[in-house]
Coordinates of C-alpha atoms in Angstrom, one line a residue:
M22 CA 3.6 22.7 -5.1
H23 CA 2.1 21.1 -1.9
I24 CA 0.7 17.6 -2.4
Q25 CA -2.9 18.9 -1.7
T26 CA -2.5 21.1 -4.8
A27 CA -0.6 18.5 -6.9
A28 CA -3.4 16.0 -6.4
V29 CA -5.8 18.5 -8.2
Q30 CA -3.6 20.7 -10.3
T31 CA -0.9 18.5 -11.9
L32 CA -2.9 18.2 -15.0
R33 CA -4.2 21.4 -16.7
D34 CA -5.3 22.9 -20.1
F35 CA -7.4 20.2 -21.6
E36 CA -9.2 20.4 -25.0
H37 CA -12.1 22.8 -25.3
G38 CA -11.4 24.4 -21.9
A39 CA -12.5 21.2 -20.0
V40 CA -11.4 21.1 -16.4
V41 CA -11.1 17.3 -16.4
P42 CA -9.2 15.2 -18.9
P43 CA -10.9 13.3 -21.6
V44 CA -11.0 9.5 -21.6
H45 CA -9.3 7.9 -24.6
L46 CA -10.8 4.4 -25.0
A47 CA -9.1 3.5 -28.3
S48 CA -7.2 0.2 -28.3
T49 CA -5.3 1.2 -31.4
F50 CA -4.2 4.5 -33.0
E51 CA -3.6 5.5 -36.6
L52 CA 0.1 5.9 -37.5
D53 CA 1.8 8.0 -40.1
P54 CA 2.3 5.8 -43.2
A55 CA 5.5 7.5 -44.2
T56 CA 7.3 7.0 -40.9
E57 CA 5.0 4.3 -39.4
G58 CA 5.4 6.4 -36.2
G59 CA 3.1 8.2 -33.8
A60 CA 2.9 9.2 -30.1
F61 CA 0.6 6.2 -29.6
A62 CA 0.1 2.9 -31.4
Y63 CA -1.5 0.3 -29.2
Q64 CA -3.2 0.7 -25.8
R65 CA -1.0 -1.8 -24.0
G66 CA 2.1 0.1 -24.9
A67 CA 0.8 3.6 -24.2
N68 CA -2.5 5.4 -23.8
P69 CA -3.2 9.1 -23.3
T70 CA -5.4 8.7 -20.3
R71 CA -3.1 6.2 -18.5
G72 CA -0.2 8.5 -19.4
Q73 CA -1.9 11.4 -17.6
L74 CA -2.5 9.2 -14.6
E75 CA 1.2 8.1 -14.6
T76 CA 2.2 11.8 -14.7
V77 CA 0.2 12.5 -11.5
L78 CA 1.4 9.3 -9.8
A79 CA 5.0 10.5 -10.3
A80 CA 4.3 14.0 -9.2
L81 CA 2.7 12.8 -5.9
D82 CA 5.7 10.7 -5.1
G83 CA 8.3 13.3 -6.2
A84 CA 9.4 10.8 -8.9
E85 CA 10.8 11.0 -12.4
H86 CA 8.7 8.0 -13.6
G87 CA 5.3 6.6 -12.7
F88 CA 3.6 3.4 -14.0
A89 CA 0.0 2.3 -13.6
F90 CA -1.0 -1.4 -13.4
A91 CA -4.3 -3.3 -13.3
S92 CA -3.9 -4.2 -9.6
G93 CA -1.7 -3.7 -6.6
M94 CA -0.3 -7.2 -7.1
A95 CA 0.3 -6.6 -10.8
A96 CA 2.4 -3.6 -9.7
T97 CA 4.3 -5.6 -7.1
A98 CA 4.9 -8.4 -9.6
A99 CA 6.2 -5.9 -12.1
A100 CA 8.5 -4.3 -9.6
L101 CA 9.9 -7.7 -8.6
S102 CA 10.5 -8.5 -12.3
V103 CA 13.9 -6.8 -11.8
L104 CA 14.9 -10.1 -10.2
E105 CA 16.9 -12.6 -12.3
V106 CA 17.8 -16.2 -12.0
G107 CA 19.8 -16.7 -8.8
D108 CA 18.7 -13.4 -7.2
E109 CA 17.3 -13.2 -3.6
V110 CA 14.8 -10.9 -2.1
I111 CA 14.6 -10.3 1.7
L112 CA 11.2 -9.5 3.2
P113 CA 9.6 -9.0 6.6
A114 CA 7.8 -12.0 8.0
S115 CA 4.7 -9.8 8.4
V116 CA 4.4 -8.9 4.7
Y117 CA 1.0 -8.7 3.0
G118 CA -0.4 -12.1 2.2
G119 CA -0.6 -11.5 -1.6
T120 CA 3.0 -10.5 -1.7
Y121 CA 3.9 -13.6 0.4
R122 CA 2.0 -15.8 -2.0
F123 CA 3.8 -14.3 -5.0
V124 CA 7.2 -14.6 -3.5
D125 CA 6.5 -18.1 -2.0
Q126 CA 4.8 -19.7 -5.0
V127 CA 5.8 -17.8 -8.1
L128 CA 9.4 -16.6 -7.7
P129 CA 10.9 -20.1 -7.1
A130 CA 9.8 -21.2 -10.6
R131 CA 11.7 -18.2 -11.9
G132 CA 14.9 -19.3 -10.2
C133 CA 14.7 -16.7 -7.5
T134 CA 14.9 -17.2 -3.7
S135 CA 13.4 -15.3 -0.8
R136 CA 14.2 -14.9 2.8
F137 CA 11.7 -13.8 5.5
V138 CA 13.1 -12.1 8.6
D139 CA 11.4 -11.3 11.8
D140 CA 12.7 -7.8 12.1
L141 CA 14.1 -5.9 9.1
G142 CA 15.4 -3.4 11.6
A143 CA 17.9 -6.0 12.9
L144 CA 19.4 -6.6 9.5
T145 CA 23.2 -6.3 9.4
D146 CA 25.9 -6.6 6.7
A147 CA 26.2 -10.3 7.6
D148 CA 22.6 -10.9 6.3
F149 CA 23.5 -9.9 2.8
T150 CA 25.0 -12.3 0.2
P151 CA 26.1 -11.7 -3.4
A152 CA 22.7 -13.0 -4.4
T153 CA 20.7 -10.4 -2.4
R154 CA 19.2 -8.1 -5.1
V155 CA 16.1 -6.6 -3.3
V156 CA 15.0 -5.7 0.2
F157 CA 11.2 -5.4 0.3
V158 CA 9.8 -3.1 3.0
E159 CA 6.4 -2.4 4.4
T160 CA 6.4 0.4 7.0
P161 CA 4.0 0.3 8.7
A162 CA 3.7 -3.5 8.2
N163 CA 0.4 -5.1 7.3
P164 CA -1.3 -5.9 9.7
T165 CA 1.0 -5.6 12.7
L166 CA 1.8 -1.9 12.0
R167 CA 5.5 -2.5 12.9
I168 CA 7.9 0.3 11.8
T169 CA 11.1 -0.1 9.8
D170 CA 13.9 2.5 9.6
L171 CA 13.9 3.3 5.9
R172 CA 17.1 5.4 6.0
R173 CA 19.0 2.6 7.6
I174 CA 17.7 -0.1 5.3
V175 CA 18.6 2.1 2.3
E176 CA 22.1 2.7 3.5
L177 CA 22.6 -1.0 4.3
A178 CA 21.1 -2.3 1.1
H179 CA 22.9 0.1 -1.2
R180 CA 26.2 -0.8 0.5
H181 CA 25.6 -4.3 -0.9
E182 CA 24.3 -3.1 -4.3
A183 CA 20.8 -4.2 -3.5
L184 CA 17.7 -2.3 -4.3
V185 CA 15.1 -1.1 -1.7
L186 CA 11.4 -1.7 -2.7
V187 CA 8.8 -0.1 -0.5
D188 CA 5.1 -0.9 -0.4
N189 CA 3.7 2.5 0.7
T190 CA 0.0 1.6 0.4
F191 CA -0.8 2.3 4.1
M192 CA 0.9 5.8 4.2
T193 CA 0.4 7.0 0.6
P194 CA 2.6 9.9 -0.6
V195 CA 0.5 12.2 1.5
L196 CA 2.1 10.9 4.7
Q197 CA 5.4 9.2 3.5
K198 CA 7.7 9.6 0.6
P199 CA 10.2 6.6 0.5
L200 CA 11.9 7.8 -2.7
A201 CA 13.0 11.0 -0.8
L202 CA 14.5 8.7 1.8
G203 CA 16.5 6.9 -0.8
A204 CA 14.3 4.0 -1.8
D205 CA 14.7 2.8 -5.4
L206 CA 11.1 1.7 -6.1
V207 CA 7.8 2.4 -4.5
V208 CA 4.6 0.3 -5.0
Q209 CA 1.1 1.0 -4.0
S210 CA -2.2 -0.8 -4.3
A211 CA -4.1 2.1 -5.8
T212 CA -7.2 0.2 -5.1
K213 CA -6.9 1.4 -1.6
Y214 CA -6.4 5.1 -0.6
L215 CA -5.5 6.5 -4.0
G216 CA -8.8 5.3 -5.5
G217 CA -10.6 5.7 -2.2
H218 CA -14.0 4.4 -3.0
S219 CA -13.7 0.6 -3.1
D220 CA -14.8 0.5 -6.7
L221 CA -11.7 -0.2 -8.8
L222 CA -8.5 -2.3 -8.9
A223 CA -5.3 -0.5 -9.7
G224 CA -1.6 -0.5 -8.8
A225 CA 1.2 2.0 -9.1
V226 CA 5.0 1.9 -9.2
T227 CA 7.3 5.0 -9.1
T228 CA 11.0 5.4 -9.4
N229 CA 13.7 7.9 -10.0
D230 CA 16.0 5.4 -11.7
D231 CA 16.0 5.4 -15.5
A232 CA 17.1 1.8 -15.8
L233 CA 14.4 0.6 -13.4
A234 CA 11.9 2.7 -15.4
A235 CA 12.9 0.9 -18.6
A236 CA 12.4 -2.4 -16.9
L237 CA 8.9 -1.4 -15.6
R238 CA 8.0 -0.1 -19.1
L239 CA 9.1 -3.5 -20.5
A240 CA 6.9 -5.2 -17.9
Q241 CA 3.9 -3.2 -19.0
V242 CA 4.4 -4.1 -22.7
A243 CA 5.6 -7.7 -22.2
Q244 CA 3.3 -8.8 -19.4
G245 CA 0.3 -6.6 -20.3
G246 CA -1.0 -6.0 -16.8
V247 CA -1.8 -2.3 -17.5
L248 CA -4.6 -0.2 -16.2
A249 CA -7.5 0.4 -18.6
P250 CA -8.3 4.0 -19.7
A251 CA -11.7 4.2 -17.9
D252 CA -10.2 3.0 -14.6
S253 CA -7.2 5.4 -15.2
F254 CA -9.7 8.3 -15.4
R255 CA -11.6 7.1 -12.3
L256 CA -8.4 6.9 -10.4
L257 CA -7.4 10.4 -11.5
Q258 CA -10.6 11.6 -10.0
G259 CA -10.2 9.7 -6.8
I260 CA -6.7 11.1 -6.3
K261 CA -8.0 14.6 -6.2
T262 CA -9.7 14.0 -2.8
L263 CA -7.0 11.8 -1.4
P264 CA -5.5 14.4 1.0
L265 CA -8.9 15.4 2.3
R266 CA -10.1 11.9 2.8
L267 CA -7.0 10.8 4.5
E268 CA -7.0 13.7 6.8
R269 CA -10.5 12.8 8.0
Q270 CA -9.7 9.1 8.2
Q271 CA -6.6 9.7 10.3
H272 CA -8.5 12.0 12.6
N273 CA -11.1 9.3 13.2
A274 CA -8.4 6.6 13.6
I275 CA -6.6 8.6 16.3
A276 CA -9.9 8.9 18.3
I277 CA -10.6 5.2 17.9
V278 CA -7.1 4.3 19.1
E279 CA -7.6 6.5 22.2
A280 CA -11.0 4.9 22.9
L281 CA -9.7 1.3 22.6
R282 CA -6.4 1.7 24.5
G283 CA -7.2 0.6 28.1
H284 CA -10.7 -0.4 27.2
E285 CA -11.8 -3.5 29.3
G286 CA -13.0 -5.2 26.1
I287 CA -9.7 -4.9 24.3
A288 CA -6.7 -7.0 25.0
Q289 CA -4.3 -5.1 22.8
V290 CA -4.4 -2.4 20.1
W291 CA -1.6 -1.8 17.5
Y292 CA -1.0 1.3 15.4
P293 CA 2.2 2.8 13.9
G294 CA 4.5 3.4 16.8
S295 CA 2.6 1.4 19.4
H296 CA 5.2 -1.3 19.8
S297 CA 7.8 0.8 21.4
E298 CA 8.9 4.4 22.0
Q299 CA 11.8 3.8 19.6
E300 CA 9.3 2.8 16.8
A301 CA 7.2 5.8 17.6
R302 CA 10.1 8.2 17.2
L303 CA 11.3 6.4 14.1
H304 CA 7.9 6.7 12.4
A305 CA 7.6 10.3 13.3
S306 CA 11.0 11.0 11.7
Q307 CA 10.0 9.5 8.3
A308 CA 6.3 10.0 8.1
E309 CA 3.8 12.8 8.6
G310 CA 1.1 10.9 10.5
T311 CA 0.0 7.5 11.7
G312 CA -2.5 6.8 8.9
A313 CA -5.9 5.2 9.3
V314 CA -5.3 1.5 9.8
L315 CA -5.2 -0.1 13.2
S316 CA -5.3 -3.7 14.5
F317 CA -6.6 -5.1 17.8
E318 CA -7.6 -8.2 19.7
L319 CA -10.7 -8.5 21.9
A320 CA -10.2 -9.3 25.6
P321 CA -10.4 -13.0 26.6
G322 CA -13.9 -14.2 27.0
L323 CA -15.5 -11.9 24.4
D324 CA -17.2 -13.4 21.4
R325 CA -15.4 -12.3 18.2
V326 CA -18.3 -13.4 15.9
A327 CA -20.9 -11.6 18.1
F328 CA -18.7 -8.5 18.0
L329 CA -18.4 -8.5 14.2
E330 CA -22.1 -9.3 13.7
A331 CA -23.1 -6.4 16.0
L332 CA -21.1 -3.8 14.1
R333 CA -23.4 -1.5 12.1
Y334 CA -20.8 0.5 10.1
P335 CA -17.5 -1.2 9.4
A336 CA -18.3 -3.9 6.9
F337 CA -16.6 -7.3 7.4
A338 CA -14.6 -7.4 4.2
V339 CA -11.1 -7.4 2.9
S340 CA -9.3 -4.3 1.5
L341 CA -8.8 -0.9 3.1
G342 CA -8.5 2.8 2.4
G343 CA -12.0 3.4 1.1
V344 CA -14.4 6.1 2.4
E345 CA -16.3 3.5 4.3
S346 CA -14.8 1.7 7.3
L347 CA -13.9 -2.0 6.8
I348 CA -12.8 -4.6 9.3
C349 CA -11.3 -8.0 8.6
R350 CA -9.7 -11.0 10.2
P351 CA -6.2 -11.2 8.5
A352 CA -5.5 -14.8 9.5
T353 CA -8.4 -16.1 7.3
M354 CA -8.8 -13.2 4.9
T355 CA -5.9 -11.0 3.8
H356 CA -3.1 -13.4 4.9
E357 CA -4.8 -16.8 4.4
S358 CA -2.1 -17.8 1.9
M359 CA 0.4 -17.9 4.7
T360 CA 1.0 -21.1 6.6
P361 CA -0.1 -21.1 10.3
Q362 CA 3.6 -21.2 11.2
A363 CA 4.4 -18.2 9.0
R364 CA 1.5 -16.2 10.5
E365 CA 2.6 -17.0 14.0
R366 CA 6.1 -15.9 13.2
A367 CA 4.7 -12.7 11.7
G368 CA 2.7 -12.0 14.9
I369 CA -0.7 -12.5 13.2
S370 CA -2.9 -14.4 15.6
D371 CA -6.2 -16.0 14.8
E372 CA -8.0 -13.4 16.9
L373 CA -6.3 -10.3 15.4
L374 CA -8.7 -7.9 13.7
R375 CA -7.7 -5.1 11.3
L376 CA -9.8 -2.0 11.1
S377 CA -9.5 0.4 8.1
V378 CA -11.2 3.7 9.3
G379 CA -13.4 5.6 6.9
I380 CA -14.7 9.1 6.8
E381 CA -17.9 8.5 8.8
H382 CA -18.7 10.8 11.7
Q383 CA -16.3 10.0 14.6
E384 CA -19.1 9.8 17.2
D385 CA -21.0 7.2 15.1
L386 CA -17.9 5.0 14.7
L387 CA -17.0 5.2 18.4
G388 CA -20.6 4.5 19.5
D389 CA -20.8 1.5 17.1
L390 CA -17.6 0.0 18.4
E391 CA -18.9 0.4 22.0
Q392 CA -22.2 -1.2 21.4
A393 CA -20.5 -4.1 19.5
L394 CA -18.1 -4.7 22.4
A395 CA -21.1 -4.8 24.7
A396 CA -22.8 -7.4 22.4
A397 CA -19.6 -9.5 22.5
R398 CA -19.8 -9.9 26.2

């Protein structure tokens, strides 16, 4: 089944001939007094609506197991709960700010350590120690759009009995399937492209490993950060249009990149594969497209605030992946939890702007960017 079909047809045959699933809001379920058993007991442990969503999440990723959480960070925290006292996680310096905050401020209290590296692609056997338990990957990276060779990282990490955890939020399973490339765990902020309408918080984790699935199930029950039934239903509905939305968003993003490259008002523009021909070839070998997020800096002398104020369509706001275009300044918004030194190391300058391209008409977006650049002069 192609992913465009799986997004719509994974769930079928609902009660009364309904073509959409029902929403089960119950927090508790009646059990059999004789056996004290039942398919469901308490919503935190399992819920029919969330279970249906998790079936779809697994199907999209080609996974055996899927888990839905209350936010992208709840999903990341659950995935990193595989770490035990004394374990180490290796991450790219340009990792998402929320992940940086969790690793930098929460994991140390749990007796875990972290190591941020400038280029995951430069990892060698010498970088691994007996404590290295997880390699955390973003490809493309947020917000620099740098590319990491997933196959190489998987081979290297597995040689040292370490797990590979991939944040696939930017690509989604429509454009990239890390599990098929050997990754052990995939997380997504379903708030972004999966939901697609900037109106809910959700997170997803998928895996093919039964032991990791048991750990994730424990994280749901023990930590309680599960997705509520109503939001599970809304996310199911959003996923149905994911392939169509992303196709239009990517089409728009490609046009915007072409317009900004070489523009006198733009100092630099970054997108997946822009850093080198090698990264472009690498991305093409493991993904089906470049996605719909790009970053850029205005040319020297242009007024950043005037540019942002002049924009009519992209809202100046955090997040990404919705039907509407959004633009943000990572240094003070999505990555504000990082120290100035950490941002500099990650290549996130104070002038960097990240644009999440929506489904608006291409000509309107291009015209808006042009008039805002004129206003910035």
